CSV table of C-alpha atoms in Angstrom, one decimal:
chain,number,residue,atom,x,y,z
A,23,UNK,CA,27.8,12.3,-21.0
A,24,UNK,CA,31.2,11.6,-20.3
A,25,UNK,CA,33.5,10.8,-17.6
A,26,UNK,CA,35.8,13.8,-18.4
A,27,UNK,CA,34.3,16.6,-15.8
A,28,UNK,CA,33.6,14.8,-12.7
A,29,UNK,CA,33.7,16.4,-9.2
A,30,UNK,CA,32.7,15.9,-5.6
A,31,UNK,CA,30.4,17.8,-4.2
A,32,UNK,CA,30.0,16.1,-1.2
A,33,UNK,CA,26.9,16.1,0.6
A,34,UNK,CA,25.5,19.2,-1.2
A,35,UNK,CA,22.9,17.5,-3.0
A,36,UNK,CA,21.5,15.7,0.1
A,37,UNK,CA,20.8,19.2,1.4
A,38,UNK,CA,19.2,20.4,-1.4
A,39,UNK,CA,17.1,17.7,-1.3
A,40,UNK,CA,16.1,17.8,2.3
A,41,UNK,CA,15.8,21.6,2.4
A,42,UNK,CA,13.2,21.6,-0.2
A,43,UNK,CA,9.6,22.1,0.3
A,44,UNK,CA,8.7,20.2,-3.0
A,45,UNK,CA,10.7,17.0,-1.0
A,46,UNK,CA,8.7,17.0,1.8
A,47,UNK,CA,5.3,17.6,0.9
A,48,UNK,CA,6.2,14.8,-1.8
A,49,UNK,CA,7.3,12.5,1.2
A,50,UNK,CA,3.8,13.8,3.2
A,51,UNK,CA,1.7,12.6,1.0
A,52,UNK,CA,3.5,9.2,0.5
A,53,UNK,CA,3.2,9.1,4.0
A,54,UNK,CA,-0.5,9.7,4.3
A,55,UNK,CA,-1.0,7.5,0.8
A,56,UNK,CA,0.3,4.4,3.1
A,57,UNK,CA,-1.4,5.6,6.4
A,58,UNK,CA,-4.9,5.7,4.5
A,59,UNK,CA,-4.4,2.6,2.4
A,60,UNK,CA,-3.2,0.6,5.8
A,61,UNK,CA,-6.1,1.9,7.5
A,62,UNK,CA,-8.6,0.7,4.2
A,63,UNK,CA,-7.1,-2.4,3.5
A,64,UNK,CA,-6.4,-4.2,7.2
A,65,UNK,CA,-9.7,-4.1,8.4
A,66,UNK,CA,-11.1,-5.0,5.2
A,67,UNK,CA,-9.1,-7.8,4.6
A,68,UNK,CA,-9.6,-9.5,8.2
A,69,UNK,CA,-13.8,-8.8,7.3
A,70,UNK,CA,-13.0,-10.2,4.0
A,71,UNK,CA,-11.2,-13.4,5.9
A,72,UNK,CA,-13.8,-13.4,8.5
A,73,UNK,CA,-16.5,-14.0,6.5
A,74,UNK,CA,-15.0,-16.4,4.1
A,75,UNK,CA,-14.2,-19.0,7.3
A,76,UNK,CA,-17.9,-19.0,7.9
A,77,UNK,CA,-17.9,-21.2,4.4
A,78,UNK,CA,-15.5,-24.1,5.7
A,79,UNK,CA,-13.4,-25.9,2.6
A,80,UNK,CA,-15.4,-24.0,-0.4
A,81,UNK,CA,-13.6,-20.9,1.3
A,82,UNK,CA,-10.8,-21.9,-0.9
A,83,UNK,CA,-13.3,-20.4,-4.1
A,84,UNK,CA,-13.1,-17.0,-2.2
A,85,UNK,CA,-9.4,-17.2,-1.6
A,86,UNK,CA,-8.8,-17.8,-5.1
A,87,UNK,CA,-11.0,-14.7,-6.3
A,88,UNK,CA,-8.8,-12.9,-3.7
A,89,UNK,CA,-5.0,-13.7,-5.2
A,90,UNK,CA,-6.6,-13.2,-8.8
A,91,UNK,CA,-5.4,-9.3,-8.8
A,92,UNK,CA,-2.6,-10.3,-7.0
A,93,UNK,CA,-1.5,-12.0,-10.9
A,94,UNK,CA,-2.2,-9.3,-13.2
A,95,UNK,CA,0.8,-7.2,-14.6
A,96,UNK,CA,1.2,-4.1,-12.6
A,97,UNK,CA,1.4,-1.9,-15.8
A,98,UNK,CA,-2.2,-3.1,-16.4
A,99,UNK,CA,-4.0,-2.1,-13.7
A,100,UNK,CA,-4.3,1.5,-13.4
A,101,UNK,CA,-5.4,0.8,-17.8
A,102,UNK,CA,-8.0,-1.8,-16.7
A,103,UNK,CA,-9.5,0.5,-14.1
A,104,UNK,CA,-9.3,3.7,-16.2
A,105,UNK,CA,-10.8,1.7,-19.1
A,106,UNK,CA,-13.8,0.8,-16.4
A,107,UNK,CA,-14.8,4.5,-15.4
A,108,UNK,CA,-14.4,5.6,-19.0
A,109,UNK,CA,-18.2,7.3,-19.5
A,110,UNK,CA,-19.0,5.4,-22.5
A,111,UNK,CA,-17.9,1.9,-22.8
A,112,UNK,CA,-16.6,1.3,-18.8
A,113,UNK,CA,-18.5,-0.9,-16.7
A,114,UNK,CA,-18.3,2.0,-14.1
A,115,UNK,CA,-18.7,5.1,-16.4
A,116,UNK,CA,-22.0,6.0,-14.4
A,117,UNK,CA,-19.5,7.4,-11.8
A,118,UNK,CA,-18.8,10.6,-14.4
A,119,UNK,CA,-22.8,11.4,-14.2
A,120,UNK,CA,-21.9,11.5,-10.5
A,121,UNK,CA,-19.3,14.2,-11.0
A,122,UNK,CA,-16.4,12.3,-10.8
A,123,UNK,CA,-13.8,13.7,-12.0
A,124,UNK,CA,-10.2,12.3,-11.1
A,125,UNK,CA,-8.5,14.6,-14.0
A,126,UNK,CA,-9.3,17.6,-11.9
A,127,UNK,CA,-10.3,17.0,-8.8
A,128,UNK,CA,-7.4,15.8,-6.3
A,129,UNK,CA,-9.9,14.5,-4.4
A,130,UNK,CA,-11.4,12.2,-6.9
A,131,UNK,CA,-7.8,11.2,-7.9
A,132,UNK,CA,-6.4,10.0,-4.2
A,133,UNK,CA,-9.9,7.8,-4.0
A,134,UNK,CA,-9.6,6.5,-7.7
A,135,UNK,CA,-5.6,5.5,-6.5
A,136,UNK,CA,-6.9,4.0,-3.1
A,137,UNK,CA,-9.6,1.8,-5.1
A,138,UNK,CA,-6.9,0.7,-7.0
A,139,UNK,CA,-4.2,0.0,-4.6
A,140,UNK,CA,-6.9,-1.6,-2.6
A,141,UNK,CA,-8.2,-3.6,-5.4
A,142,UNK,CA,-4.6,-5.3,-6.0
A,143,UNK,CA,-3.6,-5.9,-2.8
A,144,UNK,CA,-6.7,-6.5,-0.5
A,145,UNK,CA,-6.3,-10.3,-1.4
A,146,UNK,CA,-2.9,-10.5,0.6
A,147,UNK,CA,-4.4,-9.6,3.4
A,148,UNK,CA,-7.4,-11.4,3.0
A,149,UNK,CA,-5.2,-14.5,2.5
A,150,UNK,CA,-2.7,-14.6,5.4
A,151,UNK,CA,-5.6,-13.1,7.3
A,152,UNK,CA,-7.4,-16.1,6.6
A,153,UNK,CA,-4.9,-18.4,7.2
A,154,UNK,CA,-3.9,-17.1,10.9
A,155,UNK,CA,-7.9,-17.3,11.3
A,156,UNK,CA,-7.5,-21.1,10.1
A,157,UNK,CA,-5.1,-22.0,12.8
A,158,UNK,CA,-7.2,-21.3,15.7
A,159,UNK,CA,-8.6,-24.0,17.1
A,160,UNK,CA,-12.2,-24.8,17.1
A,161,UNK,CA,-12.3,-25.7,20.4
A,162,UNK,CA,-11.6,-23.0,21.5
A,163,UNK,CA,-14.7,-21.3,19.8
A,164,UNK,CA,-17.0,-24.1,21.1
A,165,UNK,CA,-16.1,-22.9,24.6
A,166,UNK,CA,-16.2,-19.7,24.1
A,167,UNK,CA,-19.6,-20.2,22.7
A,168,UNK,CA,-20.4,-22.2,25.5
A,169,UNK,CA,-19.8,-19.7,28.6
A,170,UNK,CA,-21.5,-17.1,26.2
A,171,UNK,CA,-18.6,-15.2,24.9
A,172,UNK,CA,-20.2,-12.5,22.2
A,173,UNK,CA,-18.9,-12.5,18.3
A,174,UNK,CA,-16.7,-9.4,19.1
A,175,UNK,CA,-15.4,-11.5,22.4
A,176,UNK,CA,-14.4,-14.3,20.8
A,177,UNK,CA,-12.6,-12.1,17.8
A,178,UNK,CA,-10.9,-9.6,20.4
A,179,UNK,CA,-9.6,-12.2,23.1
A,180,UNK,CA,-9.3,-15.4,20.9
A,181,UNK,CA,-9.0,-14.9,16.8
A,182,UNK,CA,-7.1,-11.5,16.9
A,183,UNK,CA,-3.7,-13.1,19.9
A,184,UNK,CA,-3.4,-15.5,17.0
A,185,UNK,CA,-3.3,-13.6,13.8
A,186,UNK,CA,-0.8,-10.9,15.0
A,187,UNK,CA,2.7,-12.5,13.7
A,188,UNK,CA,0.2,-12.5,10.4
A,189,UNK,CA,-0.9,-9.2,11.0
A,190,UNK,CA,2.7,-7.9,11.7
A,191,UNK,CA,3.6,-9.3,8.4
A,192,UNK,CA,0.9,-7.9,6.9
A,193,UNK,CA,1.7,-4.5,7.8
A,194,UNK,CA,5.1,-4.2,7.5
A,195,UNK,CA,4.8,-5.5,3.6
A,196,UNK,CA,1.7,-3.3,3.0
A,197,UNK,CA,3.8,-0.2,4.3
A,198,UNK,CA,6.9,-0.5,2.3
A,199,UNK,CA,4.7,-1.6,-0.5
A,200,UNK,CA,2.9,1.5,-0.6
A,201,UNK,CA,5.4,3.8,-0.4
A,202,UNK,CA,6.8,2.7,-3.3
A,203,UNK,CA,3.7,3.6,-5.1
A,204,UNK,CA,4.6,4.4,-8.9
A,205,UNK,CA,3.0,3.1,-12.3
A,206,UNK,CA,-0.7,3.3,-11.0
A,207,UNK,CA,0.0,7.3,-9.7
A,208,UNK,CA,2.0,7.9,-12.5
A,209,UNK,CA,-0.5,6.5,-15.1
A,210,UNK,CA,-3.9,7.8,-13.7
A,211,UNK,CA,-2.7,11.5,-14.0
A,212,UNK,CA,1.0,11.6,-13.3
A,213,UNK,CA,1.1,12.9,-10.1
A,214,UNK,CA,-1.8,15.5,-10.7
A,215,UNK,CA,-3.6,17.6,-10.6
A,216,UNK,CA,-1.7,20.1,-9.3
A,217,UNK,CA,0.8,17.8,-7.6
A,218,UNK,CA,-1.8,16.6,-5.8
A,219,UNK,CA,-0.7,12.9,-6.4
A,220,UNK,CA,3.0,13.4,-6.8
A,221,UNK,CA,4.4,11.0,-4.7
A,222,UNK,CA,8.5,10.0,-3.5
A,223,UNK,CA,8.4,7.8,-6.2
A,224,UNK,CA,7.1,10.0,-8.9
A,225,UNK,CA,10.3,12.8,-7.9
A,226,UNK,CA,12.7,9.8,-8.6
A,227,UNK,CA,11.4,8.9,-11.9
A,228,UNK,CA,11.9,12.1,-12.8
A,229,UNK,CA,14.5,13.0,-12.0
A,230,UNK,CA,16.3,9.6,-13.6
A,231,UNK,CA,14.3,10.2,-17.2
A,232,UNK,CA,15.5,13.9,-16.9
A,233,UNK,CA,19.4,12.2,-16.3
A,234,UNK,CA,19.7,14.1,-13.4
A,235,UNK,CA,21.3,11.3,-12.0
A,236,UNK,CA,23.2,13.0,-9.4
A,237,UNK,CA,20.4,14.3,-7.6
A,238,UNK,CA,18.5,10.7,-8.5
A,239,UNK,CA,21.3,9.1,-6.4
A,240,UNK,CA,21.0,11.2,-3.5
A,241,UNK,CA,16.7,11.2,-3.5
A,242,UNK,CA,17.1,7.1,-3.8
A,243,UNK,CA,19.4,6.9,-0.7
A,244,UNK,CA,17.0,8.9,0.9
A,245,UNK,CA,14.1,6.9,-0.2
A,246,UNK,CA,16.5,4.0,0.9
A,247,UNK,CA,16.8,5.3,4.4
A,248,UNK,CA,13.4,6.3,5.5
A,249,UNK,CA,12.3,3.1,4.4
A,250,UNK,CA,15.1,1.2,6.4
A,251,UNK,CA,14.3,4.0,9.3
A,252,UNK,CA,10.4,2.6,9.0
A,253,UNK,CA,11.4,-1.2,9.5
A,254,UNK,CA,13.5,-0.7,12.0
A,255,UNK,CA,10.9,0.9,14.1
A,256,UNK,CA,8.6,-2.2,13.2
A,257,UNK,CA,11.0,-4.6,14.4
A,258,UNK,CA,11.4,-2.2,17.8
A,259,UNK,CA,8.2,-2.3,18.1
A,260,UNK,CA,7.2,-6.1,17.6
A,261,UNK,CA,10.5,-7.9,19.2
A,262,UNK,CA,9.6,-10.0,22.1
A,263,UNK,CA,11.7,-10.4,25.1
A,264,UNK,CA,13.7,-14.4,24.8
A,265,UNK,CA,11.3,-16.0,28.0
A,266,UNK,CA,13.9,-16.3,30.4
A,267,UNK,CA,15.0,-20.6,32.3
């Protein structure tokens, strides 16, 4: 590698890149990764907040299970998990009587990476969740409960106004989190089988161990962009109009 036969070459490798069907069916299933593990995690997590405010102050032994994935070393949780479904010595290795096989079966491997993904980050939500659920006043409950308002009534028109900044947050974290899915794709069958799980990230990595770093450049800047594109449409979305004197 030297410095001796450089050239321009303008935008030609951003148009390889975007003319390629291996590009986008890589950026349609990162895509769908972080649609399906939005739709999973959010309404679990507020469930999972939910019922831990029924328990008052020992809800704080709940919140703490909940951040305890949120600690371990990201290298070591696609190894903890595979190490649980192993057939002889995991905790979960009844699941291969089952026929699960995440190896070979694409389906199998998106659920496996969901379980994961939702295992390590179900606690953030659980937690600000939780905490939006904490500033709502219990007075407000008490007369809700008193003109007869139902469970669901009381979480659509009372809980859920107050937890949307948290919610918002929530999202927008959980969506740019999951599209940079890597070590747990990559180390449950590295983007397999059959490409199946070969996500943005995975063409990146790559492409940089493969010191293609040209076309690396180009695919970050890309990665860089759609993810800029994606919170800018979040802010759209969620800015409030300044009340007016």
């Amino acid at each position: 590698f030297t410095l001796g036969d450089l050239h321009w070459v303008g935008l030609e490798w951003f148009e390889d890149i975007l003319r390629s069907d291996r590009f986008l069916a890589s950026l349609g299933r990162s895509l769908l990764f972080s649609g399906l593990a939005l739709a999973i995690q959010v309404p679990l997590g507020i469930g999972v907040a939910l019922l831990l405010l029924r328990y008052g102050r020992r809800a704080v032994w709940g919140l703490v299970l909940c951040a305890l994935p949120l600690v371990v070393p990201w290298n070591m949780i696609p190894m903890l998990w595979l190490g649980m479904i192993q057939p002889q010595t995991g905790l979960f290795g009844f699941v291969a009587a089952w026929g699960f096989d995440y190896k070979f079966n694409p389906v199998h491997t998106w659920i496996l990476i969901l379980m994961v993904d939702t295992w390590h980050w179900l606690g953030l939500v659980a937690i600000l969740a939780y905490a939006g659920f904490a500033s709502v006043p219990q007075a407000y409950r008490q007369a809700a409960s008193i003109d007869g308002a139902t469970g669901w009534a009381v979480f659509r028109h009372i809980e859920l106004p107050r937890i949307t900044g948290a919610l918002a947050i929530v999202l927008l974290l959980r969506c740019v989190d999951s599209l940079m899915i890597y070590t747990e794709a990559f180390t449950i069958n590295a983007g397999g089988p059959n490409d199946a799980t070969r996500f943005l990230t995975l063409e990146l990595g790559e492409e940089i161990k493969g010191f293609s770093y040209g076309q690396a450049a180009a695919r970050a800047s890309l990665y860089f962009l759609i993810v800029l594109t994606i919170v800018w449409a979040f802010v759209i979305a969620t800015r409030r109009e300044e009340p007016t004197a």
